[in-house]
Amino acid sequence: MTSGIRFDRVSVAYGGNTVLDALDLTVEPGEVMALLGPSGSGKTTALRAVAGFVRPVSGRVFIGDRDVTALPPHRRGIGMVVQQYALFPHLRVEDNVAFGLKAQKAPTAEIPGRVAEALEMTGMAAYAKRYPRELSGGQQQRVAIARALAIRPGVLLLDEPLSALDAQLRSGMLAELARLHRELPDVSILYVTHDQVEALTLADRIAVMDKARLQDCGTPQQLYRRPTTEFTASFVGNANLLPVTVGAGSVSFGGQELKVATDEAAPGATATLCVRPHLVGLGDGPNALRGTIAEVQWRGATHRLYVDVAGHRLKADLRELRETPELGTEVTVHFASEDAVLLGAGVSGG
């Protein structure tokens, strides 16, 4: 099967309401692309346009070099896994996995071998004779993935595939999906999620969606370390976003000068300074800010401090905090200039 996906200014509308607006995006052969965004951002609609379940009002969808915009789903050569597994309860695991092969009229003699191969790849070979009701949620999801892989698709679509699992199962399945990707290097994967951890863990690149439009696209490291917009900064990871005024090689926040790279931003312009909470330290240091403890949250490996500074609440994630400061205590927090990214004011990504 051909691999790779290309959206060529794809728009989808329902009753005059645009739910996907002129999407231009390419998923390279063998790449995992995560579509990340809040509910209603257009990410699932984009996936359904690739699957053939919705028809664009304009634009074209390509799989490999084929224009599949007008093709029905069964002729697109894709595998798909959805949130609720969609297994047939009256069929055994092996028959669920064989379903797509039979629908594609694969040679009867090939089907048992292809089913066994897919079950082995997903670690479900020992459960071939069981019914879905005899499996855990994680095992059912593995069967759904095996069914999608059995047809040997060039493109695999995953629509919130782990959201119905508990945290421990989700972590295990993420590792399994990463392993499958290594074993299937030619398969392009489009992965829809609202979970930033899933996107950061699994994706080669992340496309950030909001309000029916593509807002940003890049590697997880690029989007996390050097976001280009406030939306990306706040949605990919967690961020302190501080309103500042640009100076010459510095910015002003709450009347205090902070040394950060200002690139080509014009002095006097307003901008937003992005600093990740885990890069904020407690005590004296560069770019020190004085504030008051407003809230303390223990999160196991870390404490999160919320510090009121110049009318804004700044987050600091600190490891191994031996003594928890009391609410109302005055503290000093700091961050290194290279850990801050200036957004807006004509700058891009620091």
Short mmCIF file of N, CA, C and O in Angstrom, two decimals, residues 175-235:
data_model
loop_
_atom_site.label_atom_id
_atom_site.label_comp_id
_atom_site.label_asym_id
_atom_site.label_seq_id
_atom_site.Cartn_x
_atom_site.Cartn_y
_atom_site.Cartn_z
N ALA A 175 3.85 2.65 25.01
CA ALA A 175 5.10 1.95 24.73
C ALA A 175 4.90 0.93 23.61
O ALA A 175 5.78 0.75 22.75
N GLU A 176 3.75 0.25 23.60
CA GLU A 176 3.47 -0.73 22.55
C GLU A 176 3.34 -0.06 21.19
O GLU A 176 3.82 -0.58 20.18
N LEU A 177 2.66 1.08 21.15
CA LEU A 177 2.51 1.79 19.88
C LEU A 177 3.86 2.27 19.36
O LEU A 177 4.13 2.23 18.16
N ALA A 178 4.72 2.72 20.28
CA ALA A 178 6.06 3.14 19.87
C ALA A 178 6.84 1.95 19.30
O ALA A 178 7.56 2.08 18.30
N ARG A 179 6.69 0.79 19.92
CA ARG A 179 7.36 -0.42 19.42
C ARG A 179 6.83 -0.80 18.04
O ARG A 179 7.59 -1.13 17.12
N LEU A 180 5.51 -0.76 17.88
CA LEU A 180 4.91 -1.08 16.58
C LEU A 180 5.41 -0.15 15.49
O LEU A 180 5.66 -0.57 14.36
N HIS A 181 5.56 1.13 15.84
CA HIS A 181 6.06 2.08 14.86
C HIS A 181 7.47 1.71 14.40
O HIS A 181 7.81 1.81 13.21
N ARG A 182 8.30 1.26 15.35
CA ARG A 182 9.66 0.84 14.97
C ARG A 182 9.63 -0.39 14.08
O ARG A 182 10.47 -0.55 13.19
N GLU A 183 8.65 -1.28 14.30
CA GLU A 183 8.56 -2.51 13.51
C GLU A 183 7.88 -2.28 12.16
O GLU A 183 7.95 -3.15 11.27
N LEU A 184 7.19 -1.16 12.02
CA LEU A 184 6.47 -0.86 10.77
C LEU A 184 6.94 0.51 10.25
O LEU A 184 6.16 1.46 10.20
N PRO A 185 8.19 0.61 9.86
CA PRO A 185 8.76 1.93 9.54
C PRO A 185 8.19 2.58 8.29
O PRO A 185 8.39 3.77 8.08
N ASP A 186 7.45 1.84 7.47
CA ASP A 186 6.91 2.42 6.24
C ASP A 186 5.46 2.89 6.40
O ASP A 186 4.91 3.49 5.47
N VAL A 187 4.84 2.59 7.53
CA VAL A 187 3.44 2.96 7.74
C VAL A 187 3.35 4.38 8.28
O VAL A 187 3.99 4.72 9.27
N SER A 188 2.56 5.21 7.63
CA SER A 188 2.30 6.57 8.12
C SER A 188 1.16 6.51 9.13
O SER A 188 0.13 5.86 8.88
N ILE A 189 1.34 7.17 10.27
CA ILE A 189 0.34 7.14 11.34
C ILE A 189 -0.15 8.56 11.62
O ILE A 189 0.64 9.47 11.87
N LEU A 190 -1.47 8.73 11.56
CA LEU A 190 -2.11 9.98 11.95
C LEU A 190 -2.84 9.71 13.26
O LEU A 190 -3.75 8.88 13.31
N TYR A 191 -2.41 10.40 14.31
CA TYR A 191 -2.82 10.09 15.67
C TYR A 191 -3.55 11.29 16.27
O TYR A 191 -2.94 12.33 16.53
N VAL A 192 -4.86 11.15 16.47
CA VAL A 192 -5.66 12.24 17.03
C VAL A 192 -5.72 12.11 18.55
O VAL A 192 -6.04 11.04 19.08
N THR A 193 -5.39 13.19 19.26
CA THR A 193 -5.44 13.16 20.71
C THR A 193 -5.60 14.57 21.26
O THR A 193 -5.25 15.55 20.59
N HIS A 194 -6.15 14.66 22.46
CA HIS A 194 -6.13 15.93 23.19
C HIS A 194 -5.13 15.85 24.34
O HIS A 194 -5.00 16.79 25.12
N ASP A 195 -4.43 14.71 24.44
CA ASP A 195 -3.49 14.46 25.53
C ASP A 195 -2.07 14.81 25.09
O ASP A 195 -1.49 14.15 24.24
N GLN A 196 -1.51 15.84 25.70
CA GLN A 196 -0.20 16.31 25.27
C GLN A 196 0.90 15.27 25.54
O GLN A 196 1.86 15.17 24.78
N VAL A 197 0.76 14.47 26.60
CA VAL A 197 1.76 13.45 26.91
C VAL A 197 1.82 12.41 25.80
O VAL A 197 2.90 12.00 25.37
N GLU A 198 0.65 11.98 25.32
CA GLU A 198 0.63 11.02 24.22
C GLU A 198 1.32 11.60 22.99
O GLU A 198 2.12 10.93 22.33
N ALA A 199 1.00 12.84 22.68
CA ALA A 199 1.59 13.47 21.49
C ALA A 199 3.10 13.63 21.63
O ALA A 199 3.86 13.32 20.71
N LEU A 200 3.55 14.10 22.80
CA LEU A 200 4.98 14.31 23.00
C LEU A 200 5.75 12.98 23.00
O LEU A 200 6.88 12.91 22.54
N THR A 201 5.11 11.91 23.50
CA THR A 201 5.77 10.62 23.61
C THR A 201 5.89 9.91 22.27
O THR A 201 6.93 9.34 21.95
N LEU A 202 4.84 9.97 21.47
CA LEU A 202 4.75 9.10 20.31
C LEU A 202 5.09 9.77 18.98
O LEU A 202 5.63 9.13 18.07
N ALA A 203 4.80 11.05 18.85
CA ALA A 203 4.82 11.68 17.53
C ALA A 203 6.22 12.09 17.08
O ALA A 203 7.06 12.51 17.88
N ASP A 204 6.44 11.98 15.78
CA ASP A 204 7.62 12.59 15.16
C ASP A 204 7.41 14.09 15.02
O ASP A 204 8.33 14.88 15.20
N ARG A 205 6.17 14.46 14.66
CA ARG A 205 5.78 15.87 14.61
C ARG A 205 4.37 16.00 15.18
O ARG A 205 3.59 15.05 15.16
N ILE A 206 4.07 17.21 15.65
CA ILE A 206 2.76 17.50 16.20
C ILE A 206 2.14 18.65 15.43
O ILE A 206 2.79 19.69 15.23
N ALA A 207 0.91 18.47 14.97
CA ALA A 207 0.14 19.55 14.37
C ALA A 207 -0.87 20.04 15.41
O ALA A 207 -1.71 19.27 15.87
N VAL A 208 -0.74 21.29 15.80
CA VAL A 208 -1.59 21.86 16.84
C VAL A 208 -2.80 22.52 16.18
O VAL A 208 -2.64 23.41 15.33
N MET A 209 -3.99 22.07 16.58
CA MET A 209 -5.23 22.56 15.98
C MET A 209 -6.02 23.38 17.00
O MET A 209 -6.03 23.08 18.19
N ASP A 210 -6.71 24.40 16.50
CA ASP A 210 -7.64 25.16 17.33
C ASP A 210 -8.59 25.92 16.42
O ASP A 210 -8.19 26.47 15.39
N LYS A 211 -9.86 25.92 16.78
CA LYS A 211 -10.90 26.67 16.07
C LYS A 211 -10.88 26.36 14.57
O LYS A 211 -10.92 27.26 13.74
N ALA A 212 -10.80 25.06 14.26
CA ALA A 212 -10.91 24.54 12.90
C ALA A 212 -9.68 24.78 12.03
O ALA A 212 -9.66 24.42 10.86
N ARG A 213 -8.63 25.38 12.61
CA ARG A 213 -7.46 25.71 11.81
C ARG A 213 -6.18 25.12 12.40
O ARG A 213 -6.07 24.91 13.60
N LEU A 214 -5.22 24.90 11.52
CA LEU A 214 -3.89 24.50 11.94
C LEU A 214 -3.18 25.73 12.51
O LEU A 214 -3.02 26.74 11.82
N GLN A 215 -2.75 25.64 13.78
CA GLN A 215 -2.10 26.76 14.44
C GLN A 215 -0.58 26.68 14.40
O GLN A 215 0.10 27.70 14.36
N ASP A 216 -0.06 25.46 14.41
CA ASP A 216 1.39 25.29 14.50
C ASP A 216 1.72 23.86 14.13
O ASP A 216 0.87 22.96 14.22
N CYS A 217 2.95 23.62 13.72
CA CYS A 217 3.39 22.26 13.40
C CYS A 217 4.91 22.19 13.57
O CYS A 217 5.63 23.08 13.12
N GLY A 218 5.37 21.15 14.23
CA GLY A 218 6.81 20.98 14.42
C GLY A 218 7.08 19.73 15.22
O GLY A 218 6.17 18.99 15.61
N THR A 219 8.36 19.46 15.49
CA THR A 219 8.70 18.32 16.32
C THR A 219 8.28 18.61 17.76
O THR A 219 8.11 19.77 18.15
N PRO A 220 8.09 17.57 18.56
CA PRO A 220 7.74 17.81 19.97
C PRO A 220 8.75 18.71 20.67
O PRO A 220 8.36 19.60 21.46
N GLN A 221 10.03 18.51 20.38
CA GLN A 221 11.06 19.34 21.02
C GLN A 221 10.93 20.81 20.60
O GLN A 221 11.05 21.72 21.43
N GLN A 222 10.68 21.05 19.31
CA GLN A 222 10.53 22.43 18.85
C GLN A 222 9.35 23.12 19.52
O GLN A 222 9.46 24.25 20.01
N LEU A 223 8.21 22.45 19.53
CA LEU A 223 7.00 23.07 20.06
C LEU A 223 7.06 23.26 21.57
O LEU A 223 6.51 24.21 22.11
N TYR A 224 7.77 22.35 22.25
CA TYR A 224 7.86 22.46 23.70
C TYR A 224 8.91 23.48 24.12
O TYR A 224 8.67 24.33 24.99
N ARG A 225 10.09 23.40 23.50
CA ARG A 225 11.19 24.27 23.94
C ARG A 225 11.11 25.67 23.34
O ARG A 225 11.52 26.64 23.97
N ARG A 226 10.63 25.77 22.10
CA ARG A 226 10.58 27.07 21.43
C ARG A 226 9.23 27.28 20.75
O ARG A 226 9.14 27.33 19.52
N PRO A 227 8.15 27.36 21.52
CA PRO A 227 6.84 27.59 20.90
C PRO A 227 6.82 28.93 20.17
O PRO A 227 7.57 29.84 20.52
N THR A 228 5.94 29.05 19.19
CA THR A 228 5.86 30.29 18.43
C THR A 228 4.63 31.12 18.76
O THR A 228 4.54 32.28 18.36
N THR A 229 3.65 30.51 19.45
CA THR A 229 2.43 31.24 19.80
C THR A 229 2.06 30.95 21.25
O THR A 229 2.48 29.93 21.82
N GLU A 230 1.25 31.81 21.82
CA GLU A 230 0.77 31.59 23.18
C GLU A 230 -0.07 30.32 23.26
O GLU A 230 0.00 29.57 24.24
N PHE A 231 -0.87 30.05 22.22
CA PHE A 231 -1.71 28.86 22.25
C PHE A 231 -0.85 27.60 22.29
O PHE A 231 -1.09 26.69 23.08
N THR A 232 0.17 27.54 21.43
CA THR A 232 1.05 26.38 21.43
C THR A 232 1.76 26.24 22.77
O THR A 232 1.87 25.15 23.33
N ALA A 233 2.24 27.34 23.31
CA ALA A 233 2.96 27.31 24.59
C ALA A 233 2.09 26.75 25.70
O ALA A 233 2.56 25.98 26.54
N SER A 234 0.82 27.12 25.71
CA SER A 234 -0.07 26.70 26.80
C SER A 234 -0.65 25.32 26.56
O SER A 234 -1.01 24.62 27.52
N PHE A 235 -0.75 24.87 25.30
CA PHE A 235 -1.38 23.58 25.03
C PHE A 235 -0.37 22.45 24.93
O PHE A 235 -0.68 21.30 25.24
#
